[in-house]
Coordinates of C-alpha atoms in Angstrom, one line a residue:
M26 CA 76.6 22.0 32.6
K27 CA 77.2 25.0 34.8
P28 CA 73.9 26.9 35.5
D29 CA 75.5 30.2 34.6
M30 CA 76.7 29.2 31.2
P31 CA 75.1 31.4 28.5
I32 CA 73.3 30.3 25.4
L33 CA 74.7 31.1 21.9
A34 CA 71.9 32.5 19.8
I35 CA 72.1 32.9 16.0
D36 CA 69.6 35.2 14.3
L37 CA 69.9 35.1 10.5
G38 CA 68.2 38.2 9.1
T39 CA 68.0 39.4 5.5
S40 CA 70.7 42.0 6.1
G41 CA 72.9 39.4 7.9
P42 CA 73.3 37.4 11.0
K43 CA 73.4 38.6 14.6
V44 CA 75.1 36.3 17.0
A45 CA 74.6 36.8 20.7
L46 CA 75.4 35.3 24.1
V47 CA 72.2 35.3 26.2
T48 CA 71.4 34.0 29.7
A49 CA 68.6 31.5 30.2
A50 CA 66.6 34.4 31.6
G51 CA 66.9 36.3 28.4
E52 CA 69.6 38.9 29.4
I53 CA 71.8 39.9 26.4
L54 CA 75.4 39.7 27.5
A55 CA 77.1 40.6 24.2
W56 CA 76.5 40.4 20.4
E57 CA 78.0 40.8 17.0
F58 CA 76.6 41.4 13.5
E59 CA 78.0 40.6 10.1
P60 CA 76.3 41.8 6.8
V61 CA 75.5 39.6 3.8
R62 CA 74.5 40.5 0.3
L63 CA 71.1 40.4 -1.3
T64 CA 70.7 39.8 -5.0
L65 CA 67.5 41.1 -6.7
L66 CA 66.8 39.6 -10.1
P67 CA 64.4 40.3 -13.0
N68 CA 60.8 39.0 -12.7
G69 CA 60.7 39.2 -8.9
G70 CA 63.8 37.1 -8.1
A71 CA 65.5 37.6 -4.6
E72 CA 68.4 35.4 -3.7
Q73 CA 71.2 35.1 -1.2
H74 CA 74.3 32.8 -0.9
A75 CA 73.6 30.1 1.8
E76 CA 77.4 29.6 2.2
E77 CA 77.8 33.3 2.7
W78 CA 75.3 33.0 5.6
W79 CA 77.4 30.3 7.2
E80 CA 80.6 32.2 6.8
A81 CA 79.1 35.4 8.2
I82 CA 77.8 33.5 11.2
G83 CA 81.2 32.1 11.8
R84 CA 82.9 35.5 11.6
A85 CA 80.4 37.1 14.0
A86 CA 80.6 34.2 16.4
R87 CA 84.4 34.1 16.6
R88 CA 84.5 37.9 17.2
L89 CA 82.0 37.4 20.0
T90 CA 83.8 34.6 21.7
A91 CA 87.2 36.3 21.3
A92 CA 85.8 39.5 22.8
T93 CA 84.1 37.9 25.8
G94 CA 86.4 34.9 26.4
I95 CA 83.4 32.7 26.6
T96 CA 83.8 29.4 24.7
R97 CA 81.6 27.1 26.7
V98 CA 77.9 27.5 26.1
A99 CA 74.8 25.7 27.6
A100 CA 73.1 25.4 24.3
V101 CA 72.8 26.8 20.8
G102 CA 69.6 28.2 19.4
A103 CA 69.1 29.5 15.8
T104 CA 66.4 31.5 14.2
A105 CA 66.2 32.9 10.7
Q106 CA 64.2 34.7 8.0
W107 CA 61.1 32.7 7.3
S108 CA 59.7 31.6 3.9
G109 CA 63.0 30.8 2.1
T110 CA 64.3 27.7 0.3
V111 CA 67.7 26.2 0.3
A112 CA 68.1 23.3 -2.2
V113 CA 70.6 20.9 -0.5
G114 CA 72.4 18.1 -2.2
D115 CA 73.5 14.7 -0.8
D116 CA 76.7 16.3 0.5
H117 CA 74.8 18.8 2.7
Q118 CA 75.9 21.6 0.4
P119 CA 73.5 24.1 -1.3
L120 CA 73.1 23.4 -5.1
I121 CA 72.3 27.0 -6.0
N122 CA 71.6 30.3 -4.3
A123 CA 69.0 30.3 -1.6
I124 CA 65.6 31.7 -2.7
I125 CA 64.4 34.0 0.0
W126 CA 61.0 35.3 1.2
M127 CA 60.9 38.3 -1.2
D128 CA 61.1 36.0 -4.3
S129 CA 57.9 35.8 -6.4
R130 CA 59.1 33.9 -9.5
G131 CA 56.9 31.0 -8.5
A132 CA 53.7 33.0 -8.8
P133 CA 52.6 31.4 -12.2
D134 CA 53.3 27.9 -10.8
I135 CA 51.2 28.5 -7.7
R136 CA 48.4 30.1 -9.7
A137 CA 48.3 27.1 -12.0
L138 CA 48.4 24.7 -9.1
V139 CA 45.5 26.2 -7.2
A140 CA 43.3 26.9 -10.2
G141 CA 39.9 25.2 -10.5
R142 CA 36.2 25.8 -10.8
P143 CA 34.2 27.1 -9.1
T144 CA 36.7 29.8 -8.1
I145 CA 37.0 31.6 -4.7
A146 CA 39.4 34.5 -4.6
G147 CA 41.6 33.0 -7.3
Y148 CA 41.5 29.4 -5.9
G149 CA 39.6 26.3 -7.0
A150 CA 37.0 25.9 -4.3
T151 CA 37.7 22.2 -3.6
K152 CA 41.5 22.7 -3.4
L153 CA 41.1 25.8 -1.2
M154 CA 38.8 24.0 1.3
T155 CA 41.3 21.1 1.5
W156 CA 44.2 23.4 2.3
I157 CA 42.2 25.5 4.9
R158 CA 40.9 22.3 6.6
L159 CA 44.3 20.7 6.9
T160 CA 46.8 23.6 7.2
G161 CA 44.7 26.6 8.4
G162 CA 45.7 28.6 5.3
A163 CA 46.6 28.3 1.7
P164 CA 49.6 29.0 -0.6
G165 CA 49.9 32.7 -1.3
L166 CA 49.1 33.7 -4.9
A167 CA 52.1 36.1 -5.0
G168 CA 54.4 33.0 -5.2
K169 CA 56.6 34.0 -2.2
D170 CA 56.1 30.8 -0.1
P171 CA 58.6 27.9 -0.2
L172 CA 56.1 25.7 -2.0
A173 CA 56.2 28.3 -4.9
H174 CA 60.0 28.3 -4.8
I175 CA 60.0 24.5 -5.1
L176 CA 57.6 24.5 -8.0
Y177 CA 59.6 27.3 -9.7
L178 CA 62.7 25.2 -9.4
R179 CA 60.9 22.1 -10.7
R180 CA 59.8 24.1 -13.8
A181 CA 62.8 26.4 -14.5
H182 CA 65.7 24.3 -13.1
P183 CA 64.6 20.7 -13.4
D184 CA 68.2 19.5 -13.0
V185 CA 68.5 21.3 -9.6
Y186 CA 65.2 19.9 -8.6
R187 CA 66.2 16.3 -9.4
A188 CA 69.6 16.7 -7.7
T189 CA 68.0 18.1 -4.5
S190 CA 68.2 15.7 -1.6
V191 CA 66.2 18.0 0.8
F192 CA 64.6 21.5 0.6
L193 CA 65.2 23.4 3.8
E194 CA 64.1 26.7 5.3
P195 CA 67.0 29.0 6.2
K196 CA 66.8 28.2 9.9
D197 CA 66.8 24.5 9.2
Y198 CA 69.8 24.9 6.9
I199 CA 71.7 26.6 9.6
N200 CA 70.8 23.7 12.0
L201 CA 72.0 21.3 9.4
R202 CA 75.4 23.0 9.5
L203 CA 75.4 23.0 13.3
T204 CA 74.5 19.3 13.8
G205 CA 74.5 17.4 10.5
V206 CA 70.8 16.6 11.0
R207 CA 68.1 17.5 8.5
A208 CA 64.9 18.5 10.2
A209 CA 62.3 21.3 10.4
S210 CA 60.1 22.6 13.2
F211 CA 56.3 22.4 13.1
D212 CA 56.3 26.2 12.6
S213 CA 59.1 26.6 10.0
I214 CA 57.6 24.0 7.6
T215 CA 54.2 25.7 7.6
L216 CA 54.5 27.8 4.5
H217 CA 55.3 24.8 2.4
W218 CA 51.5 24.2 2.8
L219 CA 52.1 20.4 2.9
T220 CA 51.3 19.6 6.6
D221 CA 48.2 18.7 8.6
N222 CA 48.2 21.2 11.4
R223 CA 44.9 20.2 13.0
A224 CA 46.5 18.3 15.9
I225 CA 48.9 21.1 17.0
D226 CA 51.2 18.7 18.9
R227 CA 51.4 16.1 16.1
V228 CA 52.0 18.1 12.9
D229 CA 52.9 15.9 9.9
Y230 CA 52.9 15.9 6.2
A231 CA 49.4 15.4 4.6
P232 CA 49.3 12.7 1.9
Q233 CA 46.5 14.6 0.1
L234 CA 48.7 17.7 -0.2
L235 CA 51.8 15.9 -1.3
A236 CA 49.7 14.2 -4.0
L237 CA 48.1 17.6 -5.0
T238 CA 51.4 19.4 -5.4
G239 CA 53.5 16.5 -6.7
V240 CA 56.3 17.3 -4.2
E241 CA 58.1 14.1 -3.1
R242 CA 58.1 13.3 0.6
A243 CA 61.7 12.2 0.3
K244 CA 62.8 15.7 -0.5
L245 CA 61.3 17.1 2.7
P246 CA 62.9 17.2 6.2
H247 CA 61.6 15.3 9.2
L248 CA 59.5 17.3 11.6
R249 CA 60.2 18.2 15.2
R250 CA 59.0 20.6 17.9
A251 CA 60.8 23.9 18.3
I252 CA 61.7 22.9 21.9
D253 CA 63.2 19.6 21.0
V254 CA 67.0 19.1 21.0
L255 CA 68.1 18.4 17.5
G256 CA 71.5 17.0 18.4
P257 CA 74.9 18.0 19.7
L258 CA 77.0 20.8 18.1
T259 CA 79.5 19.0 15.9
A260 CA 83.3 19.5 16.2
D261 CA 83.5 21.2 12.8
A262 CA 80.7 23.6 13.6
A263 CA 82.1 24.3 17.0
M264 CA 85.5 25.3 15.5
H265 CA 83.7 27.5 13.0
L266 CA 81.9 29.3 15.8
G267 CA 84.8 29.5 18.2
V268 CA 83.1 27.4 21.0
E269 CA 83.6 24.0 22.5
P270 CA 81.7 21.1 20.8
G271 CA 78.9 19.0 22.2
A272 CA 76.5 21.7 23.3
P273 CA 72.8 20.8 22.6
V274 CA 71.3 22.5 19.6
A275 CA 67.6 23.3 19.8
V276 CA 65.4 22.7 16.8
G277 CA 64.3 26.3 17.3
S278 CA 61.9 28.5 15.3
S279 CA 61.7 30.9 12.4
D280 CA 62.0 34.7 12.9
I281 CA 58.3 35.7 13.3
H282 CA 57.8 33.0 16.0
S283 CA 61.1 33.6 17.9
A284 CA 60.6 37.4 17.8
A285 CA 57.2 37.0 19.6
V286 CA 58.9 34.9 22.3
G287 CA 61.8 37.4 22.5
A288 CA 59.4 40.3 22.9
G289 CA 57.7 38.5 25.7
A290 CA 54.4 38.3 23.8
V291 CA 53.8 34.7 24.9
R292 CA 50.3 35.1 26.4
D293 CA 47.3 34.9 24.2
Y294 CA 46.4 38.1 22.3
D295 CA 49.5 40.1 23.4
A296 CA 51.0 41.4 20.1
N297 CA 54.5 41.7 18.8
L298 CA 54.9 44.6 16.3
Y299 CA 58.2 43.9 14.6
V300 CA 59.8 46.5 12.4
G301 CA 62.8 45.2 10.6
T302 CA 63.5 44.9 6.8
S303 CA 59.9 43.7 6.8
S304 CA 57.2 44.1 9.5
W305 CA 54.5 42.1 11.2
L306 CA 51.9 42.2 13.9
V307 CA 51.4 38.7 15.4
C308 CA 50.0 37.2 18.6
H309 CA 49.5 33.8 20.1
V310 CA 45.9 32.6 20.0
P311 CA 44.1 29.4 21.3
F312 CA 42.4 28.7 18.0
K313 CA 43.0 27.8 14.4
R314 CA 41.5 30.5 12.1
T315 CA 42.0 31.7 8.6
D316 CA 41.5 35.1 7.0
L317 CA 42.1 34.4 3.3
L318 CA 41.1 37.9 2.1
H319 CA 43.9 39.5 4.2
N320 CA 46.4 36.6 3.8
M321 CA 46.8 35.7 7.5
A322 CA 46.1 32.6 9.5
S323 CA 46.8 31.1 12.9
L324 CA 49.5 28.6 12.3
P325 CA 51.7 26.4 14.5
S326 CA 53.7 28.3 17.1
A327 CA 57.1 27.7 18.7
I328 CA 55.1 27.2 22.0
P329 CA 53.7 23.7 22.2
G330 CA 49.9 23.7 22.0
K331 CA 49.6 27.2 20.7
Y332 CA 48.9 28.8 17.4
L333 CA 50.4 32.1 16.2
L334 CA 48.2 34.5 14.2
T335 CA 50.8 35.1 11.4
N336 CA 51.2 37.8 8.8
E337 CA 53.9 39.9 7.2
Q338 CA 54.2 43.3 5.5
E339 CA 56.9 43.2 2.8
C340 CA 58.7 46.5 3.4
A341 CA 59.2 48.5 6.6
G342 CA 62.9 49.2 7.5
A343 CA 63.6 48.4 3.8
C344 CA 61.9 51.7 3.0
I345 CA 64.4 53.6 5.1
T346 CA 67.2 51.8 3.4
F347 CA 65.7 52.7 0.0
L348 CA 65.4 56.3 1.2
R349 CA 69.1 56.4 2.2
D350 CA 70.6 54.4 -0.6
N351 CA 68.4 55.3 -3.6
L352 CA 67.2 58.8 -2.9
L353 CA 69.5 60.6 -0.4
F354 CA 72.9 59.1 -1.0
P355 CA 73.0 56.9 -4.2
D356 CA 76.3 56.0 -5.8
D357 CA 76.2 58.5 -8.6
E358 CA 77.6 61.9 -9.7
F359 CA 75.3 63.9 -7.5
T360 CA 76.2 62.0 -4.3
T361 CA 77.7 63.7 -1.3
S362 CA 79.2 61.4 1.3
R363 CA 76.8 59.6 3.6
P364 CA 76.9 61.2 7.1
E365 CA 77.9 59.3 10.1
R366 CA 75.2 58.4 12.5
F367 CA 72.6 58.6 9.7
Y368 CA 69.8 57.2 11.7
D369 CA 70.3 59.7 14.6
L370 CA 70.1 62.5 12.0
L371 CA 67.1 61.0 10.5
D372 CA 65.3 60.9 13.8
R373 CA 66.3 64.5 14.5
I374 CA 64.9 65.7 11.1
V375 CA 61.6 63.7 11.5
E376 CA 61.1 64.9 15.1
R377 CA 61.3 68.6 13.9
E378 CA 58.7 68.1 11.2
A379 CA 55.0 68.4 12.0
P380 CA 52.8 65.2 12.1
G381 CA 51.2 64.6 8.7
S382 CA 54.2 65.8 6.7
G383 CA 52.3 68.6 5.1
G384 CA 49.8 66.2 3.6
V385 CA 52.5 64.1 1.8
I386 CA 51.7 60.4 1.9
F387 CA 54.3 57.7 1.2
T388 CA 53.1 54.2 0.2
P389 CA 55.6 51.5 1.3
W390 CA 54.9 48.8 -1.3
L391 CA 58.4 48.8 -2.8
Y392 CA 58.5 45.1 -3.5
G393 CA 54.8 44.2 -3.7
E394 CA 52.7 43.4 -0.6
R395 CA 51.9 40.2 1.3
T396 CA 49.4 41.4 4.0
P397 CA 46.9 42.9 4.6
V398 CA 46.6 42.5 0.8
E399 CA 48.4 40.0 -1.2
D400 CA 49.5 41.9 -4.3
H401 CA 52.9 41.4 -5.9
T402 CA 52.4 44.1 -8.6
V403 CA 51.6 47.0 -6.2
R404 CA 54.4 49.6 -5.9
G405 CA 55.3 52.4 -3.6
G406 CA 55.4 56.2 -4.1
F407 CA 55.1 59.7 -2.7
H408 CA 51.7 61.3 -3.2
N409 CA 50.5 64.9 -2.9
L410 CA 53.8 66.5 -3.5
S411 CA 53.9 70.3 -4.3
L412 CA 56.5 72.9 -5.0
T413 CA 56.5 73.7 -1.2
T414 CA 57.2 70.1 -0.2
T415 CA 60.5 69.8 1.8
R416 CA 62.9 66.9 2.1
A417 CA 62.1 66.7 5.8
Q418 CA 58.4 66.2 5.0
M419 CA 59.3 63.4 2.5
V420 CA 61.5 61.7 5.1
R421 CA 58.9 61.8 7.8
A422 CA 56.3 60.6 5.3
V423 CA 58.3 57.4 4.8
M424 CA 58.0 56.6 8.5
E425 CA 54.3 57.6 8.6
G426 CA 53.6 55.5 5.5
V427 CA 55.0 52.3 7.1
A428 CA 52.8 53.1 10.1
Y429 CA 49.7 53.6 8.0
N430 CA 50.3 50.2 6.4
M431 CA 50.6 48.7 10.0
R432 CA 47.3 50.3 10.9
W433 CA 45.7 48.7 7.9
L434 CA 47.2 45.4 9.1
R435 CA 46.1 46.0 12.7
D436 CA 42.5 46.5 11.6
A437 CA 42.6 43.2 9.8
V438 CA 44.2 41.5 12.8
Q439 CA 41.6 42.9 15.1
R440 CA 38.7 41.6 12.9
C441 CA 40.4 38.2 12.7
L442 CA 40.8 38.0 16.5
R443 CA 37.3 39.4 17.0
R444 CA 38.7 41.6 19.7
P445 CA 41.5 44.2 20.0
P446 CA 45.0 42.8 20.6
G447 CA 46.4 43.1 24.1
A448 CA 49.7 44.9 24.8
I449 CA 51.5 45.8 21.6
I450 CA 55.3 45.3 22.1
I451 CA 57.5 46.8 19.4
T452 CA 60.8 45.1 18.4
G453 CA 63.3 45.1 15.5
G454 CA 65.7 47.7 14.2
G455 CA 62.9 50.2 13.6
A456 CA 62.0 50.0 17.3
Q457 CA 65.3 51.7 18.2
S458 CA 63.8 55.0 17.0
A459 CA 61.7 56.6 19.7
V460 CA 60.4 59.0 17.1
W461 CA 59.1 56.1 14.9
G462 CA 57.7 54.4 18.0
Q463 CA 55.7 57.6 18.8
I464 CA 54.5 57.8 15.2
F465 CA 53.2 54.2 15.5
A466 CA 51.4 55.0 18.7
D467 CA 49.8 58.1 17.2
V468 CA 48.8 56.3 14.0
L469 CA 47.4 53.2 15.7
G470 CA 45.9 55.2 18.6
R471 CA 47.3 52.6 21.1
P472 CA 50.2 52.6 23.6
I473 CA 53.3 51.0 22.0
H474 CA 55.6 49.2 24.5
Q475 CA 59.2 49.4 23.3
A476 CA 61.3 46.3 24.2
S477 CA 64.8 46.6 25.6
H478 CA 67.4 45.7 23.1
P479 CA 64.7 45.6 20.4
I480 CA 67.1 44.8 17.6
L481 CA 67.9 41.5 19.4
A482 CA 64.4 40.2 20.0
N483 CA 64.8 37.4 17.6
A484 CA 68.1 36.3 19.1
R485 CA 66.6 36.6 22.6
G486 CA 63.7 34.5 21.5
A487 CA 66.0 31.8 20.0
A488 CA 67.9 31.7 23.3
L489 CA 64.7 31.4 25.3
I490 CA 63.4 28.6 23.1
A491 CA 66.8 26.8 23.6
A492 CA 66.6 27.4 27.3
V493 CA 63.2 25.7 27.4
A494 CA 64.6 22.8 25.3
I495 CA 67.3 22.1 27.9
G496 CA 64.9 22.5 30.8
R497 CA 66.3 25.9 32.1
R498 CA 63.2 28.0 31.4
S499 CA 59.5 27.7 30.9
F500 CA 57.3 29.8 28.6
S501 CA 55.0 30.7 31.4
D502 CA 57.6 32.8 33.3
I503 CA 58.8 34.8 30.3
V504 CA 58.0 38.5 30.7
A505 CA 58.2 41.4 28.2
P506 CA 61.4 43.4 28.7
I507 CA 59.9 46.8 28.4
A508 CA 62.2 49.8 28.2
A509 CA 59.7 52.6 27.3
V510 CA 56.1 53.2 26.5
H511 CA 54.9 55.6 23.7
R512 CA 51.4 56.8 24.4
P513 CA 49.2 58.2 21.6
R514 CA 48.5 61.9 21.4
P515 CA 44.9 62.5 20.5
E516 CA 45.6 65.7 18.5
H517 CA 48.0 63.8 16.3
T518 CA 45.8 60.7 16.0
R519 CA 43.1 62.9 14.5
I520 CA 45.5 64.1 11.8
Y521 CA 46.5 60.6 11.0
D522 CA 43.0 59.3 10.9
E523 CA 42.3 61.5 7.8
L524 CA 45.6 60.6 6.1
F525 CA 45.1 56.9 6.7
R526 CA 41.7 57.0 4.9
A527 CA 43.5 58.7 2.0
F528 CA 46.2 56.0 2.1
I529 CA 43.7 53.2 1.7
R530 CA 42.0 55.1 -1.2
I531 CA 45.4 55.5 -2.9
Y532 CA 45.7 51.7 -3.0
R533 CA 42.1 50.9 -4.1
Q534 CA 42.0 53.5 -6.9
N535 CA 45.5 52.7 -8.3
R536 CA 45.9 48.9 -7.9
D537 CA 44.7 48.3 -11.5
I538 CA 47.3 50.7 -12.8
Y539 CA 50.0 49.0 -10.8
A540 CA 48.9 45.6 -12.2
R541 CA 49.1 46.9 -15.8
L542 CA 52.5 48.5 -15.2
N543 CA 54.1 45.6 -13.4
R544 CA 52.6 42.5 -15.0
R545 CA 55.2 40.1 -16.2

């Protein structure tokens, strides 16, 4: 292997895969993106075609290798959207559409599973203590974890459940296509809530939890570390990607974990604020701790021996997509053509508008919420509109509303850490907007460090994990690739402090109404 050979990184996001060539030091050489479809179904369903993922990865990879002329790679590293389920048959093919992280159809199955008396926060006390003791957390009541997906399939599609040879996370399904090996990483398996995570370097399935849930061990993948080599790239997969076969494929990590590595937030308490379709604020910690009330816990990390304080807000960049496609430029009789460079124009409009948007508050709960509250019935909206409200104010309010939600999450993270997080490094597609980065800084009252190539943090993390797997990198020498720093402006923070308090009251005073309107 030549030391200058790059790593092929695959990042399967909800909107589609990015495929990049990355050096072992984390430098992005070139990349391509290919979109995929998302299907939203009644009663909280959210699905994608796993075969469409694979085809899109191939198209993006072949464009990349054709454009660069690079066909020999040192390794392959994949990452993907977390908390999804691919039901795979004996022939390695998906039996039905993949159920993704947004899907809540398993909520009644989870609620039935965790019920018991006495009850704590909706859980039977004995069951809850067992989960927390072994895993560090517990299945979310909203039904969006893979365990809920599996239980939903067992109830609603028993034929699919019986025919399933193995249930895989999206990242692990991609690895199956790359190597022919069925395995999961210690981190990617966590939200199945079936593993004993107390010995962080020896994560394995817990017999008590398998018995409690009734999920057969035979339908679950073997477990490996993220930095293990899963196997060589097969000839068929290599042809699909446009590279030479035989490169080592790392087990790798799911998106939240790889994004933290790609952001350079590898030291304890340094935080990665990710703003993509969804959003999160995570950091590595040296302890196992659970905050059940705010639906977060420190769970196995991609870095051996470390935990990652893990959480996720359901809609962030998805709110901007909603604004564009459902309000500004929907496909109906009123539509004018969508302008080119939409996001540049969006930033320009938002930057002209005064902080606080004239008192307009947007709540970003467009598909329920996961953290800092777990509530699958809550919904978004614009509040405090008047006859003088402008479109510019409503557009800016969307960005501010996502930032208010992040402040709510930041406060919960801080209480769980029992100290403020360290450096906050922003990544994801939303981090490309300097205007939004400044809004986050003003709302949070903290400097926000913008990573270079923020949209490629996941791919960079996947490549760095693969570089560690093949011995060309260590986690200790990874640094944050900072391109800019957004510093809070006290006069704006004071405005946002008042609006944030109103934002919280909107949720607390209306959650019962949301529950009645959106109950199944």
